[in-house]
PDB file of C-alpha atoms in Angstrom:
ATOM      1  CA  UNK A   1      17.966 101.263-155.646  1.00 70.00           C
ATOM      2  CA  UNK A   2      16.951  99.282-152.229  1.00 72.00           C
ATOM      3  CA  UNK A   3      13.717  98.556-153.681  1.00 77.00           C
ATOM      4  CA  UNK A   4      15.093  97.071-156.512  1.00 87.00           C
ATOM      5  CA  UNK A   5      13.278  96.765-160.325  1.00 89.00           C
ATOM      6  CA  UNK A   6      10.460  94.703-158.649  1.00 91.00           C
ATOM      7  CA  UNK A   7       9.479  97.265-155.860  1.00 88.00           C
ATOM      8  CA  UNK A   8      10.070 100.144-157.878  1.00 90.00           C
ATOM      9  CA  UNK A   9       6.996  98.300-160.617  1.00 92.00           C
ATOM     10  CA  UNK A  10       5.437  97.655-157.660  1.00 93.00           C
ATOM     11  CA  UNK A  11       5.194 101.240-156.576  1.00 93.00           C
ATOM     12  CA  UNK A  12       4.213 102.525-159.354  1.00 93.00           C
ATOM     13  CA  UNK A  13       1.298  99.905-159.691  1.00 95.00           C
ATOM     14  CA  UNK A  14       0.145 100.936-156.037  1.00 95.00           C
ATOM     15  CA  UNK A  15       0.157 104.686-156.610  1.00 96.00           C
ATOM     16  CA  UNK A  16      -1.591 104.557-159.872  1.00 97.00           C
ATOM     17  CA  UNK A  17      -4.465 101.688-158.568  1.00 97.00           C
ATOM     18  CA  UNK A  18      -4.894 104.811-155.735  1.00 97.00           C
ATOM     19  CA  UNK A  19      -5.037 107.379-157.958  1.00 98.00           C
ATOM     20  CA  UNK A  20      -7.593 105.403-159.717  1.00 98.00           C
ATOM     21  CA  UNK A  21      -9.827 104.381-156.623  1.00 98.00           C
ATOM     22  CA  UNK A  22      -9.461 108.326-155.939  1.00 98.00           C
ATOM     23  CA  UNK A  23     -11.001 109.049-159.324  1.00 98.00           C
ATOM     24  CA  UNK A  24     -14.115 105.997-159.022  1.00 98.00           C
ATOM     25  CA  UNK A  25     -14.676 107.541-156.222  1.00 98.00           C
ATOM     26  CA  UNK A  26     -15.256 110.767-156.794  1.00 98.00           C
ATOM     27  CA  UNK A  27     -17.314 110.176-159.977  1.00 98.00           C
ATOM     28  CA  UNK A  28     -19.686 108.206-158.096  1.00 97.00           C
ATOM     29  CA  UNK A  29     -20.049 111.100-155.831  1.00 97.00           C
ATOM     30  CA  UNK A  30     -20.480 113.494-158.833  1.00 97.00           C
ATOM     31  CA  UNK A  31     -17.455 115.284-158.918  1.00 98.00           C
ATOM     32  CA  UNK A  32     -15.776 115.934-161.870  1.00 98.00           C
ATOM     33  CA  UNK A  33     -12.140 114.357-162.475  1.00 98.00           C
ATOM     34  CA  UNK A  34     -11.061 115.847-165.836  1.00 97.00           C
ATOM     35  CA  UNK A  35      -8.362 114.587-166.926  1.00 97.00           C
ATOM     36  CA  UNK A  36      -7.762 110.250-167.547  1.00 96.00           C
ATOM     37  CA  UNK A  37      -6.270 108.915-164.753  1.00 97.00           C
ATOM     38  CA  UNK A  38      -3.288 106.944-166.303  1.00 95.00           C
ATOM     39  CA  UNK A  39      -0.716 107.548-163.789  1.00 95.00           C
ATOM     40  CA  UNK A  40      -0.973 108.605-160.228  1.00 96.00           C
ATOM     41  CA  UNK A  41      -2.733 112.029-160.087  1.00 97.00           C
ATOM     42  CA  UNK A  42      -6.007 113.413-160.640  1.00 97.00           C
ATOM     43  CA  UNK A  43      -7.489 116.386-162.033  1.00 98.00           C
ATOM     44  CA  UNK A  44      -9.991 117.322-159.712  1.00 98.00           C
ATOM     45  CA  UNK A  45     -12.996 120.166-160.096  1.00 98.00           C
ATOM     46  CA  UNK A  46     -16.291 121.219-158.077  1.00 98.00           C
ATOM     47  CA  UNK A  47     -17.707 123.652-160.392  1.00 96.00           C
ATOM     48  CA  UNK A  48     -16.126 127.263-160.184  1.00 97.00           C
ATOM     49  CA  UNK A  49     -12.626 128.257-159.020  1.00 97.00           C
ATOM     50  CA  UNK A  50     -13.621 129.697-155.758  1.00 97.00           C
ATOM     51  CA  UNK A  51     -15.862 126.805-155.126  1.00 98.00           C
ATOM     52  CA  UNK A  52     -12.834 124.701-156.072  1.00 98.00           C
ATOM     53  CA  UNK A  53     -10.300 126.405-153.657  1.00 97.00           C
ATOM     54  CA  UNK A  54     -13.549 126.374-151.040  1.00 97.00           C
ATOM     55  CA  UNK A  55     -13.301 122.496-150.557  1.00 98.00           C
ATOM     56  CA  UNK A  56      -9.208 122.219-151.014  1.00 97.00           C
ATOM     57  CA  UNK A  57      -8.880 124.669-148.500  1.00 97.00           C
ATOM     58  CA  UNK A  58     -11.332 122.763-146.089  1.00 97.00           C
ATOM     59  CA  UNK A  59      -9.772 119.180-147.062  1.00 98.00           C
ATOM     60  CA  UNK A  60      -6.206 121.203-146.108  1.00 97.00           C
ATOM     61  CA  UNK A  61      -7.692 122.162-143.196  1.00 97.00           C
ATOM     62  CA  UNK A  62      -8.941 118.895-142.061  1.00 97.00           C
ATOM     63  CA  UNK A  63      -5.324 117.238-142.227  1.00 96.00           C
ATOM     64  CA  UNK A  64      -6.408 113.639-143.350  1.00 97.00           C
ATOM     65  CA  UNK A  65      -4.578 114.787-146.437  1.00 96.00           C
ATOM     66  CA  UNK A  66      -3.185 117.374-149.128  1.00 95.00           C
ATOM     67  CA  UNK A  67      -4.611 118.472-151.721  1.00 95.00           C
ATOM     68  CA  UNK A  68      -2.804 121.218-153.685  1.00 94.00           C
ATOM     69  CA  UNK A  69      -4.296 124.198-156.669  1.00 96.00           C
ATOM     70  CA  UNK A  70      -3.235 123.715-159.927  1.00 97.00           C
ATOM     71  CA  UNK A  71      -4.010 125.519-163.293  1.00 96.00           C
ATOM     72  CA  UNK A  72      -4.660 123.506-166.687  1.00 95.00           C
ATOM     73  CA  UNK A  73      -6.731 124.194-169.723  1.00 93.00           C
ATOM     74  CA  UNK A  74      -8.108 127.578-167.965  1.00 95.00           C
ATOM     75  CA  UNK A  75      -9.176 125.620-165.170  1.00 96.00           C
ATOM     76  CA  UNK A  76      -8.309 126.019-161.510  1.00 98.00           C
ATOM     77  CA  UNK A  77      -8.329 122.600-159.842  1.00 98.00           C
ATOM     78  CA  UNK A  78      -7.566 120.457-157.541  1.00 98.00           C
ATOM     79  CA  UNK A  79      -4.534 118.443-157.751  1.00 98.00           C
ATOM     80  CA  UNK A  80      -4.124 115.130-155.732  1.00 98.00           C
ATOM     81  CA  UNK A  81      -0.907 113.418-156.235  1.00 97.00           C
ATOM     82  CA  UNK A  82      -0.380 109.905-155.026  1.00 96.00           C
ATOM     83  CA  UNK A  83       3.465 109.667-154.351  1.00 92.00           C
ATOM     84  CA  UNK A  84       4.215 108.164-150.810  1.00 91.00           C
ATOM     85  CA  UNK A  85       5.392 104.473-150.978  1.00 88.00           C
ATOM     86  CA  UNK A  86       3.651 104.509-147.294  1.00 92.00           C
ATOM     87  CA  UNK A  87       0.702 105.399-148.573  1.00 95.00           C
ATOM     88  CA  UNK A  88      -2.082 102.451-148.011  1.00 96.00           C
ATOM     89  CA  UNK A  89      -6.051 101.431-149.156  1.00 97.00           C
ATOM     90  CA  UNK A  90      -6.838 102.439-145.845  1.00 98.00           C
ATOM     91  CA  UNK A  91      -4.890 106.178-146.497  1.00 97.00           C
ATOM     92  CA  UNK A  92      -7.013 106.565-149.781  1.00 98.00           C
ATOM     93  CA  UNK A  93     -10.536 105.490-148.331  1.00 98.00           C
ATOM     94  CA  UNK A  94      -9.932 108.195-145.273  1.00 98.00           C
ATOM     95  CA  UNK A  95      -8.692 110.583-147.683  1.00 98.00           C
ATOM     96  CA  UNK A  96     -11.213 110.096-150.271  1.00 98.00           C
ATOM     97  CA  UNK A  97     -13.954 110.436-147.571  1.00 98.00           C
ATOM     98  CA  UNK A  98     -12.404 114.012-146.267  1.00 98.00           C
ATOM     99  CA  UNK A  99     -12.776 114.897-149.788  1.00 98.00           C
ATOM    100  CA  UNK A 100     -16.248 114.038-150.098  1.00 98.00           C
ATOM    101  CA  UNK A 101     -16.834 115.381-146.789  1.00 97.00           C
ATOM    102  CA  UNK A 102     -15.163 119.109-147.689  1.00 97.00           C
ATOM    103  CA  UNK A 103     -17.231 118.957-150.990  1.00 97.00           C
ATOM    104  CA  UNK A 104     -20.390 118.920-149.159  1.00 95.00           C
ATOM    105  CA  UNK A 105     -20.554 121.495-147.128  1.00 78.00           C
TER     106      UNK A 105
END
């Protein structure tokens, strides 16, 4: 209600234009997004399960940002879900480059 029809479209525009920027990102880098990013989270998967859990746990660990398991179509993946009306470019690019980061090592 206090943002109003405009901030609320708004919103939803931001957090999907992040999710996507998450997604470009990680493709360049290799990593496999698996599902279409038409709304604000990503499917997200580094090969196996364990190596999977591996970088989530490390990105958790880091505390840039959070990165939760999920299960779909047999897989075990990681889940990022762009929600936070405070959440900013500058949020994404840090968070995308923890990601990228964990998924190295």
């Amino acid at each position: 209600r206090g943002l109003g029809r405009r901030g609320m479209a708004e919103l939803i525009e931001r957090t999907c234009r992040h999710a996507r920027r998450f997604a470009e990102g990680l493709r360049a880098a290799g990593i496999a997004v698996v599902n279409e990013v038409v709304l604000n989270q990503l499917l997200v998967s580094f090969g196996s399960a364990e190596r999977t859990i591996a970088v989530m746990r490390r990105v958790q660990a880091e505390g840039v940002c959070w990165c939760g398991e999920t299960e779909w179509q047999g897989q075990v993946l990681m889940r990022i879900s762009v929600s936070s009306w405070v959440t900013s470019e500058e949020d994404v690019e840090k968070s995308l480059a923890s990601i990228l980061r964990a998924a190295a090592l």
